[in-house]
C-alpha positions as a LaTeX table, in Angstrom:
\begin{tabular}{lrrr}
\hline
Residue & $x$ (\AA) & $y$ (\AA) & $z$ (\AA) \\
\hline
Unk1 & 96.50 & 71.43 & 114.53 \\
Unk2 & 96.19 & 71.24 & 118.24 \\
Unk3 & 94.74 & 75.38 & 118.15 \\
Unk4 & 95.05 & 78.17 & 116.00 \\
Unk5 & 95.52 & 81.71 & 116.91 \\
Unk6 & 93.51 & 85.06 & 114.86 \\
Unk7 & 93.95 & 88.39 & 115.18 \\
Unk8 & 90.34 & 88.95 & 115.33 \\
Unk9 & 87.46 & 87.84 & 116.52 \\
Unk10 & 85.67 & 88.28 & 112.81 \\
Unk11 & 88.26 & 85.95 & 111.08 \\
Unk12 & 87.55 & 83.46 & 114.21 \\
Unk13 & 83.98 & 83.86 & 113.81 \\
Unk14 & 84.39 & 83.24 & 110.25 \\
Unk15 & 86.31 & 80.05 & 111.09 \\
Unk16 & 83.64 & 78.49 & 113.08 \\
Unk17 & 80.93 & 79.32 & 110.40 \\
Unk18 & 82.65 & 78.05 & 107.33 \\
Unk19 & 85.13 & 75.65 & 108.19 \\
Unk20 & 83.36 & 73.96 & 111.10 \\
Unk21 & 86.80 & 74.62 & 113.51 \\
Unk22 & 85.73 & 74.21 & 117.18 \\
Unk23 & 85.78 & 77.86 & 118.77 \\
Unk24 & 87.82 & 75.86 & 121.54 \\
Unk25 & 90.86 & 75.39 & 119.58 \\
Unk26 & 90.77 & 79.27 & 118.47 \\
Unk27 & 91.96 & 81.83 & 120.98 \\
Unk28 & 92.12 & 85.63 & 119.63 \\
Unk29 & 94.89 & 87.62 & 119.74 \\
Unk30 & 94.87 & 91.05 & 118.08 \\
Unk31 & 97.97 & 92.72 & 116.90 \\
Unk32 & 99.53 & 95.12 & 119.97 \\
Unk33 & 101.94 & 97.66 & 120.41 \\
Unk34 & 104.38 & 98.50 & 123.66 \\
Unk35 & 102.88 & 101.34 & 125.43 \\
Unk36 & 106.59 & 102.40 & 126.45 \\
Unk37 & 107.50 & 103.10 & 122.83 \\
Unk38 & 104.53 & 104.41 & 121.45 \\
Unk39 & 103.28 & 107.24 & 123.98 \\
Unk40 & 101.68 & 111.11 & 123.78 \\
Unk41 & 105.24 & 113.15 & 124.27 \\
Unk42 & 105.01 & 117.06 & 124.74 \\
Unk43 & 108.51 & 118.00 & 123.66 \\
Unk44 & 108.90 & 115.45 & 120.65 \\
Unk45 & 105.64 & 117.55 & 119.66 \\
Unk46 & 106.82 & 120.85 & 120.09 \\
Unk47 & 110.47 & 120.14 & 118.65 \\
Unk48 & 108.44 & 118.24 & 115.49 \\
Unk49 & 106.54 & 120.54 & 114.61 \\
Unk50 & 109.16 & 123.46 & 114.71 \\
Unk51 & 111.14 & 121.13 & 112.65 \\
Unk52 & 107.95 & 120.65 & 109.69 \\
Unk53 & 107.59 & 124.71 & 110.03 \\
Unk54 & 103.69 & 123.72 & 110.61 \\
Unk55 & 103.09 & 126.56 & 113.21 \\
Unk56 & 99.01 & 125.95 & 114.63 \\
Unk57 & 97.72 & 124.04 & 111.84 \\
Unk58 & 96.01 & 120.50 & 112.45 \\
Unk59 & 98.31 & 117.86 & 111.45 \\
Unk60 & 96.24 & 114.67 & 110.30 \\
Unk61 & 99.46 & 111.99 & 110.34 \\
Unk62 & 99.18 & 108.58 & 108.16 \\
Unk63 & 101.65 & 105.92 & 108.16 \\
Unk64 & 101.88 & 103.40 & 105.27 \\
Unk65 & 101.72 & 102.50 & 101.34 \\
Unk66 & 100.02 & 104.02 & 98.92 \\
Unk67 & 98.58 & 100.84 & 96.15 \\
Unk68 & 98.08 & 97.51 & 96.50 \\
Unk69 & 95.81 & 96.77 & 99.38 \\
Unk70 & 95.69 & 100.51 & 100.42 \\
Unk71 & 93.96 & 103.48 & 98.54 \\
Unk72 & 95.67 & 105.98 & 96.15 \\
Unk73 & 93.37 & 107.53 & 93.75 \\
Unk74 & 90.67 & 107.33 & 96.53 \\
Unk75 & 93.40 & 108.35 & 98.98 \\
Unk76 & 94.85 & 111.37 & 97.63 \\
Unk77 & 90.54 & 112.23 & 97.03 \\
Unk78 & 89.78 & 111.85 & 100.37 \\
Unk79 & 93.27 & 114.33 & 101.42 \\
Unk80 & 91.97 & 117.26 & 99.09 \\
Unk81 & 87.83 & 117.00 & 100.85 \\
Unk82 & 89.65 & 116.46 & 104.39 \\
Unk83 & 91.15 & 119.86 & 103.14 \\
Unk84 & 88.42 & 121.54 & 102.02 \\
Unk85 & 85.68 & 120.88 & 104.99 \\
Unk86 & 87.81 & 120.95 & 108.04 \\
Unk87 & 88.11 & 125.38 & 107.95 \\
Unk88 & 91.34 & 125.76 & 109.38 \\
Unk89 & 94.70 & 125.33 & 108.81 \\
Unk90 & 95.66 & 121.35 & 107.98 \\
Unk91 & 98.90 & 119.42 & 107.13 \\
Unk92 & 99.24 & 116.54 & 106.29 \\
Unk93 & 102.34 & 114.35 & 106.99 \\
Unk94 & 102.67 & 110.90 & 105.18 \\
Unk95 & 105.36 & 108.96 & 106.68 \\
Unk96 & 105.84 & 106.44 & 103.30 \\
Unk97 & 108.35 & 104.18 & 101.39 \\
Unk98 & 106.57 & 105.29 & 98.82 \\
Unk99 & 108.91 & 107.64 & 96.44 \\
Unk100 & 108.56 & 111.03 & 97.22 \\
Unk101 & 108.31 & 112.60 & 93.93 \\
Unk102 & 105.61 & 110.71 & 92.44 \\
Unk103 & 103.81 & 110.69 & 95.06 \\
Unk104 & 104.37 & 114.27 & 95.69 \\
Unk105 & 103.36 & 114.59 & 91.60 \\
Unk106 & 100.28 & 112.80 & 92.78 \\
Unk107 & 99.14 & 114.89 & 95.14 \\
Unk108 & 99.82 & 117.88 & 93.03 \\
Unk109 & 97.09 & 116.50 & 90.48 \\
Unk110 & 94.38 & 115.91 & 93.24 \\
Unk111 & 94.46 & 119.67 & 94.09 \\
Unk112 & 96.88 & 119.54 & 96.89 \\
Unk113 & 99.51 & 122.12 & 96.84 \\
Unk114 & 103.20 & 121.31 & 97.94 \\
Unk115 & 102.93 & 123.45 & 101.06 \\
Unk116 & 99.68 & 121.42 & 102.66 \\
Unk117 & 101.94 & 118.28 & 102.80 \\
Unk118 & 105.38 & 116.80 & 104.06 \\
Unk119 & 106.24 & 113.25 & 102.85 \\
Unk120 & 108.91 & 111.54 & 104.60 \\
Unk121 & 110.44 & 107.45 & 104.93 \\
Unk122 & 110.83 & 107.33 & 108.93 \\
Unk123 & 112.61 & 104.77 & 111.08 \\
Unk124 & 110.39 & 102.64 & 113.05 \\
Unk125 & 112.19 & 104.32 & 116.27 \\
Unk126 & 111.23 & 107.94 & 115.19 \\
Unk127 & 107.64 & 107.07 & 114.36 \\
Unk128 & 106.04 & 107.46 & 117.91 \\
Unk129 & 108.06 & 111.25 & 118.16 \\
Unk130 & 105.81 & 112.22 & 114.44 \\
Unk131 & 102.78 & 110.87 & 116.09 \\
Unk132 & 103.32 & 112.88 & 118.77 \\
Unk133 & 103.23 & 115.67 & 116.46 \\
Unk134 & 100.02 & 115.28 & 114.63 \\
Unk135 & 96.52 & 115.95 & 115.55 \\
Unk136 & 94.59 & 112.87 & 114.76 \\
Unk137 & 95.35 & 109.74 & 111.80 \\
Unk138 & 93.86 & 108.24 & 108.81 \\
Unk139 & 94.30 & 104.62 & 107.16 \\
Unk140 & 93.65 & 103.72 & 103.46 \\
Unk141 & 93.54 & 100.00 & 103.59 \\
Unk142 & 91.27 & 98.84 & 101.23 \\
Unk143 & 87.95 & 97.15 & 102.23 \\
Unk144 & 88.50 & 93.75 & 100.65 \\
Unk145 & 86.16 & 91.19 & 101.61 \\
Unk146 & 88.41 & 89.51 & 103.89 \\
Unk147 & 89.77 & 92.15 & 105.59 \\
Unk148 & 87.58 & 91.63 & 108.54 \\
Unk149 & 90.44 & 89.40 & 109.13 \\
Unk150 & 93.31 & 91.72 & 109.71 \\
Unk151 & 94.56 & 94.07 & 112.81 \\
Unk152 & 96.45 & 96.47 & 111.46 \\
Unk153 & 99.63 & 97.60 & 113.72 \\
Unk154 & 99.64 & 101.09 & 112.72 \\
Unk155 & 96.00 & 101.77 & 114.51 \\
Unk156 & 97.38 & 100.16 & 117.80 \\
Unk157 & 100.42 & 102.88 & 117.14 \\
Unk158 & 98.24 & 105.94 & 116.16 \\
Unk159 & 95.71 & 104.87 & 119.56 \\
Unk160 & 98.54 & 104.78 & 121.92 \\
Unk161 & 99.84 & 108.22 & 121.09 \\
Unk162 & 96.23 & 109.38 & 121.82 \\
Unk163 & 95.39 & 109.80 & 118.04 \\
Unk164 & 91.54 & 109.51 & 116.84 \\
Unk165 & 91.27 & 108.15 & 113.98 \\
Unk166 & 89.71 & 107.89 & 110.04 \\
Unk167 & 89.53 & 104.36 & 109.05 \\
Unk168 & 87.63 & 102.13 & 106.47 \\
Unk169 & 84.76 & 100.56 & 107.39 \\
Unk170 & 84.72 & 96.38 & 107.89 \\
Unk171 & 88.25 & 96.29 & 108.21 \\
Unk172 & 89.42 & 94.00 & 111.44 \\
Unk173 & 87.82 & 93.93 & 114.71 \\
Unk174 & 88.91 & 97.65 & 114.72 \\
Unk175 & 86.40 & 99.16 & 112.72 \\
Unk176 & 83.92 & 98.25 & 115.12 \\
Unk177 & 86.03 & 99.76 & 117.91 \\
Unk178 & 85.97 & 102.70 & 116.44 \\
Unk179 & 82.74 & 103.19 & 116.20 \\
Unk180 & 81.86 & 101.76 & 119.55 \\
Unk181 & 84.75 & 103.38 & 121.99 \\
Unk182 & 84.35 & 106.96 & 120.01 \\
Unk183 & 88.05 & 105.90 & 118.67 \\
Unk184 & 87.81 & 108.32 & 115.51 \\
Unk185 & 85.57 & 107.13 & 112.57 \\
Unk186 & 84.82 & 104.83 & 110.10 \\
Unk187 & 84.75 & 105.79 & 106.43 \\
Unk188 & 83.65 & 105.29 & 102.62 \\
Unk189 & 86.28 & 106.34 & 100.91 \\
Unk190 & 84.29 & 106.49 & 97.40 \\
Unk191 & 81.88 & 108.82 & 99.18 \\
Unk192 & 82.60 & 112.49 & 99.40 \\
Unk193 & 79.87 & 112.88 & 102.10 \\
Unk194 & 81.00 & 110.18 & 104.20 \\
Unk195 & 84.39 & 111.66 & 104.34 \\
Unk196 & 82.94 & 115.20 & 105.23 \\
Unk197 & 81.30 & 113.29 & 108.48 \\
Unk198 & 84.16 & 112.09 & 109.02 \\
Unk199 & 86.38 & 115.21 & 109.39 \\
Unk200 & 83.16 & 116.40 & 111.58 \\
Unk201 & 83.14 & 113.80 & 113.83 \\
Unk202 & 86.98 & 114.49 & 114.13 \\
Unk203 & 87.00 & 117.88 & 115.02 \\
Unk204 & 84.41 & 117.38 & 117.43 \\
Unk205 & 86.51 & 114.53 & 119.26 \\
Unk206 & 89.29 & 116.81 & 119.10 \\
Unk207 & 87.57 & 119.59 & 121.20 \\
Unk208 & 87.67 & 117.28 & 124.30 \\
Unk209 & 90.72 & 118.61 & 126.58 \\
Unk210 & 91.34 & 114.75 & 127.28 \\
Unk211 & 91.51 & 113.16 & 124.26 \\
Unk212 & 94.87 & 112.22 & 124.42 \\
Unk213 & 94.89 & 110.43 & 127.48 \\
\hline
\end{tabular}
């Protein structure tokens, strides 16, 4: 091939270490969303969360699958200590293909009640109005070994609607973003600690009047 295009500069990095590819035939190219559709929108907030009944409570928003190359034992863990350490009122919406009983079942038998959660399958076009709505995002991709490869859409989507976020460390280029750019915070989602940090260093990004611009 004349060139080859990543999505991050790990999986390039990786390229020129193990496969002996000439970093001037790889040009990186992370995964990016249109700043027209996914954008910070006052009313789609305010007519959201009338619509979810959440009054003031925090809304922590995540978009995706539950299995597979994403958490769901570890996931529905890391819900109930997100619960328990952040002291106020949270929600938690999971916009999902995933079928809403069983996961709702799920839930139930990690210690989260039906009212702390709203599970819903979203079109693509309605997912930057329910970002406007929440407070700040999680992902529960799993930290495979290559992950360092990937750049997940759904962070570019939860960033541009001014969302901090809780993500798994090592995965992408993004993980490192976050941690650098104060972009939310990386996690270890088979440590309760690390997950109480986490919620900490949300709340505290959350107190900044600009954080969502």
């Amino acid at each position: 091939a004349a060139g080859m295009v990543t999505v991050s500069t790990g999986y390039a990095n990786y390229l020129i270490e193990n496969e002996r590819i000439s970093p001037d035939k790889l040009r990186t190219v992370p995964c990016w969303v249109s700043r027209e559709t996914f954008c910070f929108d006052i009313q789609n907030r305010q007519l959201i969360r009338h619509r979810l009944d959440v009054g003031e409570s925090l809304v922590c928003v995540y978009l995706g699958q539950f299995g597979g190359l994403y958490h769901d034992v570890e996931a529905f863990n890391a819900l109930r200590v997100l619960r328990d350490t952040i002291q106020q009122s949270l929600h938690f919406l999971l916009l999902t293909p995933a079928d809403q009983d069983g996961l709702g079942r799920s839930l139930n038998q990690h210690g989260l009640h039906n009212s702390e959660y709203t599970v819903l399958y979203a079109d693509h076009a309605d997912i930057a109005g329910y970002l406007s709505a929440a407070d700040f995002a999680i992902s529960f991709h799993r930290s495979i070994p290559m992950a360092f490869s990937y750049s997940p859409v759904k962070y570019g989507e939860y960033w541009s609607c001014g969302l901090p976020v809780i993500a798994p460390a090592r995965v992408g280029d993004d993980a490192m973003w976050i941690d650098n750019d104060g972009l939310g915070c990386t996690v270890d989602f088979s440590d309760e600690y690390s997950i109480k940090r986490a919620a900490e260093k949300i709340l505290g990004l959350l107190e900044d009047p600009l954080h969502r611009e």
